[in-house]
Amino acid sequence: MLALEVAGLVVLGGMLGVWLSRAVTVYSAKGRGPVLSRDSHFDRADQGLVSIIVPAKDEEANIGAALETLLAQDYPNIEIIVVDDRSTDGTAEVVRRVAARDGRVRLVQVKELAAGWFGKPHAMHTGAREARGEWLLFVDADCRQAPHSVRVGVGFCAAEGGEMLSLWPVLEMHGFWENAVQPVAGSVLVAWFRPGWVNDPKHRAAFANGQYILIRRSAYEAVGGYGAVRAKVVEDIAFARHVKGSGRRLLNAVGQDLFTTRMYDSLRAMWKGWTRIFYGAFGGVGRILGVLLLTFLFTLLPFVVFAVSAAALAAGLRLGGGGLCPGGAGAGGWWAWTVFGLAAGTVVAIFVTMRRLFIAGCGNPWYLALYPMAVVLVMAFEAGALARALGMGAVTWRGTTYKGGRVISGKGGG
């Protein structure tokens, strides 16, 4: 029994050590990686023409507001290309009205999807072909840019010698499920794709958020553009891997107040979205399974051990002593109290770490009370991604259903 007891303590001690390390990381400026805001200033403001490319499929409700925030940029040299990707609503009409009063806006329409392409990569490829800028900035139609978004992004990328920059956003979270689950799901990506790792040319980690991807045109063309990821459902992370794998400098930063977006407004939408994201982020069966097991081990198991050990010790105290395990004095012995202490310490470290991540993402830290429930849901998203990797599940995104990297219904929409 002694070997098993020691092994259990080693595992619990490892959990505590990992969370203490993460706490240090998220509370230190260096550990969090670059944070960009309106107060970020760089020596050279004008880095040449920036072509802002907005893929839009059935975005009538969003595109007008998105364009207004883009037209309000304080960077002096921009053009905006909206790619209407076979929309069935009034997206194109909204864009035409805006373009009629501001010549910086152009509308490009995709009438038919080219063979071998998925919708969003094709839309961005189409927009890039129409662009004239030295920089290409790809943003989503459901994002709202701050006036300094382009200036700060381009200035930072140029100052750091980067060839591609992607920003982590501030999420708009209005409902119960959004506030409870979104920060926890996002923390999985943060744990695996830390900006410090991504920004290190020697580290293999590569990540991009398709809501904000800035790339030098020369680098874009050198790597083959979005044609290199034409059949990827999660094209942004695949493109980041392709760019970094080519030896070019990839950068990530936190866009503290550069842009906002509301990713998903319901639990059903989160299931579809995060299953797709985790599948694209972690790829093969082995890696997704590893992420799922580690999520359980480091984020859910500490709460289980804490609850069980606390209940066992309380029962032992009521009975006036006794054994959760043999070999010690008092209620449950030294081993039981050590297990309880390590589990309690890990739970505290989890809450301390996650509180910082909630606040950094403009989330409500009171929702941390629901953290174990949120972890269970995130593990369900990961299990869905695993099912997809095994060829057992499909994902529907913007009217198109994908399975095993192929379109099985719909038209490969964005």
Coordinates of C-alpha atoms in Angstrom, one line a residue:
M1 CA 0.0 0.0 0.0
L2 CA 2.8 2.4 0.7
A3 CA 3.9 2.6 -2.9
L4 CA 0.3 3.5 -4.0
E5 CA 0.1 6.1 -1.3
V6 CA 3.3 7.7 -2.3
A7 CA 2.3 7.6 -6.0
G8 CA -1.0 9.3 -5.2
L9 CA 0.8 12.0 -3.3
V10 CA 3.3 12.5 -6.2
V11 CA 0.4 12.9 -8.7
L12 CA -1.4 15.4 -6.4
G13 CA 1.8 17.3 -5.8
G14 CA 2.4 17.5 -9.6
M15 CA -1.1 18.9 -10.1
L16 CA -0.4 21.6 -7.5
G17 CA 3.0 22.4 -9.0
V18 CA 1.5 22.8 -12.5
W19 CA -1.2 25.2 -11.2
L20 CA 1.2 27.2 -9.2
S21 CA 3.4 27.6 -12.3
R22 CA 0.4 28.7 -14.3
A23 CA -0.6 31.2 -11.6
V24 CA 2.9 32.7 -11.8
T25 CA 2.6 32.8 -15.6
V26 CA -0.7 34.6 -15.8
Y27 CA 0.1 37.1 -13.2
S28 CA 3.5 38.1 -14.7
A29 CA 3.7 40.4 -17.7
K30 CA 6.4 38.3 -19.3
G31 CA 4.4 35.1 -18.9
R32 CA 1.2 36.5 -20.4
G33 CA 3.1 37.6 -23.5
P34 CA 2.6 40.9 -25.4
V35 CA -0.5 42.9 -24.5
L36 CA -1.5 45.6 -27.0
S37 CA -3.8 48.5 -26.2
R38 CA -4.5 52.1 -27.2
D39 CA -1.5 53.1 -25.1
S40 CA 0.9 51.0 -27.3
H41 CA 3.0 53.3 -29.4
F42 CA 5.6 52.6 -32.0
D43 CA 8.1 54.8 -33.8
R44 CA 6.8 54.5 -37.3
A45 CA 3.1 55.0 -37.7
D46 CA 2.6 54.5 -41.4
Q47 CA 3.8 51.1 -42.7
G48 CA 2.2 51.3 -46.1
L49 CA -1.2 50.4 -47.4
V50 CA -3.2 47.9 -45.3
S51 CA -5.8 45.9 -47.2
I52 CA -8.5 44.8 -44.7
I53 CA -10.3 41.7 -46.0
V54 CA -13.7 40.8 -44.5
P55 CA -15.2 37.5 -45.6
A56 CA -19.0 37.7 -45.2
K57 CA -21.6 34.9 -45.6
D58 CA -25.1 35.9 -44.6
E59 CA -23.8 38.8 -42.4
E60 CA -26.5 41.4 -43.1
A61 CA -27.0 41.9 -39.3
N62 CA -23.3 42.4 -38.7
I63 CA -21.5 43.8 -41.7
G64 CA -22.7 47.4 -41.4
A65 CA -21.5 47.9 -37.9
A66 CA -18.3 46.1 -38.6
L67 CA -17.6 48.4 -41.6
E68 CA -18.2 51.5 -39.5
T69 CA -15.6 50.5 -37.0
L70 CA -13.1 49.8 -39.8
L71 CA -13.8 53.1 -41.5
A72 CA -13.1 54.9 -38.1
Q73 CA -9.5 53.6 -38.0
D74 CA -6.9 56.2 -37.1
Y75 CA -4.3 54.4 -39.4
P76 CA -4.1 56.7 -42.4
N77 CA -3.7 54.2 -45.2
I78 CA -6.3 51.5 -45.6
E79 CA -8.6 49.9 -48.1
I80 CA -11.5 47.5 -47.2
I81 CA -12.5 44.6 -49.3
V82 CA -15.7 42.7 -48.3
V83 CA -16.0 39.3 -49.9
D84 CA -19.7 38.4 -50.1
D85 CA -19.5 34.6 -50.1
R86 CA -22.7 33.5 -51.8
S87 CA -24.9 35.2 -49.2
T88 CA -28.7 34.6 -49.4
D89 CA -29.6 37.7 -47.4
G90 CA -28.9 41.4 -47.9
T91 CA -25.2 41.4 -47.1
A92 CA -24.2 42.8 -50.5
E93 CA -26.8 45.6 -50.4
V94 CA -25.5 46.8 -47.1
V95 CA -21.9 46.8 -48.4
R96 CA -23.0 48.7 -51.6
R97 CA -24.6 51.4 -49.5
V98 CA -21.5 51.9 -47.5
A99 CA -19.2 51.8 -50.5
A100 CA -21.3 54.5 -52.3
R101 CA -20.3 57.0 -49.6
D102 CA -16.8 55.9 -48.9
G103 CA -14.4 54.9 -51.7
R104 CA -12.2 52.9 -49.4
V105 CA -14.8 50.1 -49.4
R106 CA -15.1 47.6 -52.2
L107 CA -17.4 44.7 -52.7
V108 CA -16.3 41.4 -54.2
Q109 CA -18.8 38.7 -54.7
V110 CA -18.3 34.9 -54.9
K111 CA -21.0 33.3 -57.0
E112 CA -19.7 29.8 -57.0
L113 CA -17.2 27.9 -54.9
A114 CA -14.1 26.6 -56.7
A115 CA -13.6 22.8 -56.6
G116 CA -11.4 21.5 -53.8
W117 CA -12.0 24.6 -51.6
F118 CA -13.9 25.2 -48.4
G119 CA -15.8 28.4 -48.2
K120 CA -13.9 30.7 -45.8
P121 CA -10.4 30.0 -47.2
H122 CA -11.7 30.6 -50.7
A123 CA -13.3 33.9 -49.6
M124 CA -10.1 35.1 -48.1
H125 CA -8.1 33.9 -51.1
T126 CA -10.5 35.8 -53.3
G127 CA -10.1 39.0 -51.3
A128 CA -6.3 38.8 -51.2
R129 CA -6.2 38.6 -55.0
E130 CA -8.1 41.9 -55.1
A131 CA -5.9 43.6 -52.5
R132 CA -3.3 46.2 -53.3
G133 CA -1.8 46.6 -49.9
E134 CA 1.7 45.8 -48.5
W135 CA -0.2 44.3 -45.6
L136 CA -3.2 42.0 -45.5
L137 CA -5.5 42.1 -42.5
F138 CA -8.2 39.4 -42.3
V139 CA -11.0 40.2 -39.9
D140 CA -14.4 38.6 -39.3
A141 CA -17.7 40.4 -40.0
D142 CA -18.9 39.9 -36.4
C143 CA -16.0 41.7 -34.9
R144 CA -15.9 45.3 -33.8
Q145 CA -12.6 47.1 -34.1
A146 CA -11.4 49.9 -31.9
P147 CA -10.1 53.0 -33.8
H148 CA -6.5 52.1 -33.0
S149 CA -6.7 48.5 -34.0
V150 CA -4.9 48.6 -37.3
R151 CA -2.3 51.2 -36.2
V152 CA -1.3 49.2 -33.1
G153 CA -1.3 45.8 -34.9
V154 CA 0.8 47.0 -37.8
G155 CA 3.1 49.0 -35.6
F156 CA 3.8 46.1 -33.2
C157 CA 4.3 43.6 -36.0
A158 CA 6.7 45.8 -37.8
A159 CA 8.6 46.8 -34.7
E160 CA 9.1 43.1 -33.7
G161 CA 10.2 42.1 -37.2
G162 CA 7.1 39.8 -37.5
E163 CA 5.7 38.6 -40.8
M164 CA 2.3 37.5 -39.4
L165 CA 0.4 38.6 -36.3
S166 CA -2.7 37.2 -34.7
L167 CA -4.5 38.7 -31.7
W168 CA -6.4 37.1 -28.9
P169 CA -9.7 39.1 -28.5
V170 CA -11.8 40.4 -25.7
L171 CA -15.0 38.3 -25.8
E172 CA -18.5 39.8 -25.4
M173 CA -20.4 37.5 -23.0
H174 CA -24.0 38.4 -22.3
G175 CA -25.8 35.2 -21.3
F176 CA -25.4 32.6 -18.5
W177 CA -23.7 29.9 -20.6
E178 CA -21.3 32.4 -22.2
N179 CA -20.1 33.8 -18.9
A180 CA -19.8 30.3 -17.3
V181 CA -18.2 28.3 -20.2
Q182 CA -16.5 30.6 -22.7
P183 CA -13.5 31.6 -20.4
V184 CA -12.9 28.0 -19.4
A185 CA -13.0 26.8 -23.0
G186 CA -10.6 29.6 -24.0
S187 CA -8.2 28.7 -21.1
V188 CA -7.6 25.3 -22.8
L189 CA -6.2 27.1 -25.8
V190 CA -4.2 29.5 -23.7
A191 CA -2.6 26.6 -21.9
W192 CA -1.5 24.9 -25.1
F193 CA -0.8 27.9 -27.2
R194 CA 0.8 30.5 -25.0
P195 CA 1.9 33.6 -26.9
G196 CA 5.4 33.3 -25.4
W197 CA 5.7 29.9 -27.0
V198 CA 4.1 30.9 -30.3
N199 CA 6.4 34.0 -30.6
D200 CA 9.5 31.9 -30.0
P201 CA 10.9 30.7 -33.4
K202 CA 12.5 27.7 -31.7
H203 CA 9.2 26.5 -30.2
R204 CA 6.9 24.4 -32.3
A205 CA 3.7 26.0 -31.0
A206 CA 1.7 27.8 -33.7
F207 CA -1.6 29.5 -33.3
A208 CA -3.8 32.1 -35.0
N209 CA -7.2 33.4 -34.3
G210 CA -9.1 34.0 -37.6
Q211 CA -10.9 37.0 -36.2
Y212 CA -7.6 39.0 -36.6
I213 CA -4.8 37.9 -38.8
L214 CA -2.3 40.4 -40.1
I215 CA 0.4 39.3 -42.6
R216 CA 2.9 40.9 -44.9
R217 CA 1.8 40.5 -48.5
S218 CA 5.3 39.2 -49.4
A219 CA 5.1 36.5 -46.8
Y220 CA 1.5 35.6 -47.7
E221 CA 2.5 35.1 -51.4
A222 CA 5.7 33.2 -50.5
V223 CA 3.8 30.5 -48.5
G224 CA 1.1 30.1 -51.1
G225 CA -1.6 32.1 -49.3
Y226 CA -4.8 30.4 -48.2
G227 CA -4.5 28.0 -51.1
A228 CA -2.2 26.0 -48.8
V229 CA -5.1 25.4 -46.4
R230 CA -7.9 25.4 -48.9
A231 CA -9.6 22.3 -47.5
K232 CA -9.3 23.0 -43.8
V233 CA -12.4 23.7 -41.7
V234 CA -10.3 25.5 -39.1
E235 CA -8.1 27.3 -41.5
D236 CA -6.6 29.9 -39.2
I237 CA -4.6 27.5 -37.0
A238 CA -3.6 25.4 -40.0
F239 CA -2.4 28.6 -41.7
A240 CA -0.4 29.6 -38.7
R241 CA 1.4 26.3 -38.6
H242 CA 2.1 26.6 -42.3
V243 CA 3.6 30.1 -42.0
K244 CA 5.7 29.2 -38.9
G245 CA 6.8 25.9 -40.5
S246 CA 8.1 27.9 -43.4
G247 CA 10.6 29.7 -41.1
R248 CA 8.7 33.0 -41.0
R249 CA 8.2 35.0 -37.8
L250 CA 4.8 34.3 -36.3
L251 CA 3.6 36.5 -33.5
N252 CA 0.6 36.4 -31.1
A253 CA -0.5 39.1 -28.7
V254 CA -3.4 39.9 -26.5
G255 CA -5.6 42.6 -28.0
Q256 CA -6.6 44.1 -24.7
D257 CA -8.8 46.8 -26.2
L258 CA -8.2 46.4 -30.0
F259 CA -11.4 44.5 -30.9
T260 CA -14.3 42.6 -29.4
T261 CA -16.4 39.8 -30.6
R262 CA -19.3 37.7 -29.4
M263 CA -18.4 34.2 -30.5
Y264 CA -21.4 32.1 -29.5
D265 CA -24.7 33.1 -27.9
S266 CA -26.0 29.7 -26.8
L267 CA -24.8 26.3 -25.5
R268 CA -25.7 24.7 -28.8
A269 CA -23.6 27.2 -30.7
M270 CA -20.7 26.6 -28.3
W271 CA -20.9 22.9 -28.9
K272 CA -20.7 23.4 -32.6
G273 CA -18.0 26.0 -32.4
W274 CA -15.7 24.6 -29.8
T275 CA -15.9 21.1 -31.2
R276 CA -14.7 22.5 -34.5
I277 CA -12.0 24.6 -32.9
F278 CA -10.6 21.8 -30.7
Y279 CA -10.5 19.5 -33.6
G280 CA -8.6 22.0 -35.7
A281 CA -6.3 23.0 -32.9
F282 CA -5.2 19.6 -31.7
G283 CA -5.5 17.5 -34.9
G284 CA -5.0 13.8 -34.6
V285 CA -6.7 11.2 -32.4
G286 CA -3.7 10.8 -30.0
R287 CA -3.3 14.5 -29.3
I288 CA -7.0 15.2 -28.7
L289 CA -7.2 12.2 -26.4
G290 CA -4.2 13.4 -24.5
V291 CA -5.8 16.9 -24.2
L292 CA -9.0 15.3 -22.9
L293 CA -7.2 13.2 -20.3
L294 CA -5.1 16.1 -19.1
T295 CA -8.1 18.3 -18.9
F296 CA -9.7 15.7 -16.6
L297 CA -6.5 15.1 -14.6
F298 CA -5.6 18.8 -14.0
T299 CA -8.9 20.6 -13.9
L300 CA -11.6 18.2 -12.7
L301 CA -9.9 15.5 -10.7
P302 CA -8.6 18.0 -8.0
F303 CA -12.2 19.0 -7.2
V304 CA -13.2 15.3 -7.0
V305 CA -10.3 14.4 -4.7
F306 CA -11.0 17.5 -2.6
A307 CA -14.7 16.7 -2.1
V308 CA -14.1 13.0 -1.4
S309 CA -11.2 13.5 1.0
A310 CA -13.1 16.3 2.9
A311 CA -16.1 14.0 3.2
A312 CA -14.0 11.1 4.4
L313 CA -12.1 13.2 7.0
A314 CA -15.4 14.7 8.3
A315 CA -16.8 11.2 8.7
G316 CA -13.7 10.1 10.5
L317 CA -13.8 13.0 12.9
R318 CA -17.4 12.3 13.7
L319 CA -16.5 8.7 14.5
G320 CA -13.6 9.9 16.7
G321 CA -10.8 8.8 14.4
G322 CA -10.4 5.9 12.1
G323 CA -8.8 5.2 8.8
L324 CA -9.2 6.5 5.4
C325 CA -6.0 4.5 5.0
P326 CA -3.8 2.7 7.5
G327 CA -0.6 3.8 9.0
G328 CA -1.4 7.1 10.8
A329 CA -2.9 8.6 13.8
G330 CA -6.0 10.7 14.1
A331 CA -8.9 11.0 11.8
G332 CA -7.7 9.3 8.6
G333 CA -4.0 9.4 9.4
W334 CA -1.2 11.6 7.9
W335 CA -1.8 10.4 4.3
A336 CA -5.5 11.4 4.3
W337 CA -4.7 14.8 5.7
T338 CA -1.9 15.3 3.1
V339 CA -4.2 14.3 0.3
F340 CA -6.8 16.8 1.5
G341 CA -4.1 19.5 1.9
L342 CA -2.7 19.0 -1.6
A343 CA -6.2 18.9 -3.2
A344 CA -7.3 22.0 -1.3
G345 CA -4.1 23.8 -2.4
T346 CA -4.7 22.8 -6.0
V347 CA -8.3 24.0 -5.9
V348 CA -7.2 27.4 -4.5
A349 CA -4.5 27.7 -7.2
I350 CA -7.0 26.9 -9.9
F351 CA -9.3 29.6 -8.7
V352 CA -6.5 32.1 -8.3
T353 CA -5.3 31.4 -11.8
M354 CA -8.7 31.3 -13.5
R355 CA -9.7 34.5 -11.7
R356 CA -6.9 36.3 -13.5
L357 CA -7.9 34.8 -16.8
F358 CA -11.6 35.7 -16.3
I359 CA -10.7 39.3 -15.5
A360 CA -8.2 39.6 -18.4
G361 CA -11.0 38.5 -20.8
C362 CA -13.5 40.9 -19.2
G363 CA -15.4 38.0 -17.8
N364 CA -17.3 38.0 -14.5
P365 CA -15.2 36.1 -11.9
W366 CA -18.3 35.2 -9.8
Y367 CA -19.0 32.6 -12.5
L368 CA -15.9 30.7 -11.2
A369 CA -18.3 29.1 -8.7
L370 CA -19.5 27.1 -11.6
Y371 CA -16.0 26.1 -12.7
P372 CA -16.4 22.3 -12.3
M373 CA -19.6 22.3 -14.3
A374 CA -17.9 24.3 -17.0
V375 CA -15.0 21.9 -17.1
V376 CA -17.4 19.0 -17.7
L377 CA -18.9 20.8 -20.7
V378 CA -15.5 21.7 -22.1
M379 CA -14.5 18.0 -21.8
A380 CA -17.7 17.2 -23.7
F381 CA -16.5 19.6 -26.5
E382 CA -13.2 17.8 -26.5
A383 CA -14.9 14.5 -26.7
G384 CA -16.9 15.8 -29.7
A385 CA -13.6 16.8 -31.3
L386 CA -12.2 13.3 -30.6
A387 CA -15.3 11.7 -32.2
R388 CA -14.7 13.8 -35.3
A389 CA -11.0 12.8 -35.4
L390 CA -12.2 9.1 -35.2
G391 CA -14.5 9.7 -38.2
M392 CA -17.6 9.2 -35.9
G393 CA -18.9 12.7 -35.9
A394 CA -19.6 15.6 -38.2
V395 CA -19.8 19.3 -37.7
T396 CA -22.2 21.8 -39.3
W397 CA -20.9 25.3 -39.8
R398 CA -22.7 28.1 -41.6
G399 CA -25.0 25.7 -43.5
T400 CA -22.4 23.1 -44.5
T401 CA -21.7 19.8 -42.8
Y402 CA -18.2 18.4 -42.7
K403 CA -17.0 15.0 -41.8
G404 CA -13.5 13.6 -42.1
G405 CA -12.2 16.7 -43.8
R406 CA -14.9 16.4 -46.5
V407 CA -18.1 18.3 -47.3
I408 CA -21.0 15.8 -46.9
S409 CA -23.8 18.3 -47.3
G410 CA -24.2 21.9 -48.2
K411 CA -21.8 23.8 -50.4
G412 CA -18.6 24.3 -48.4
G413 CA -19.8 27.6 -47.0
G414 CA -17.7 30.0 -44.9

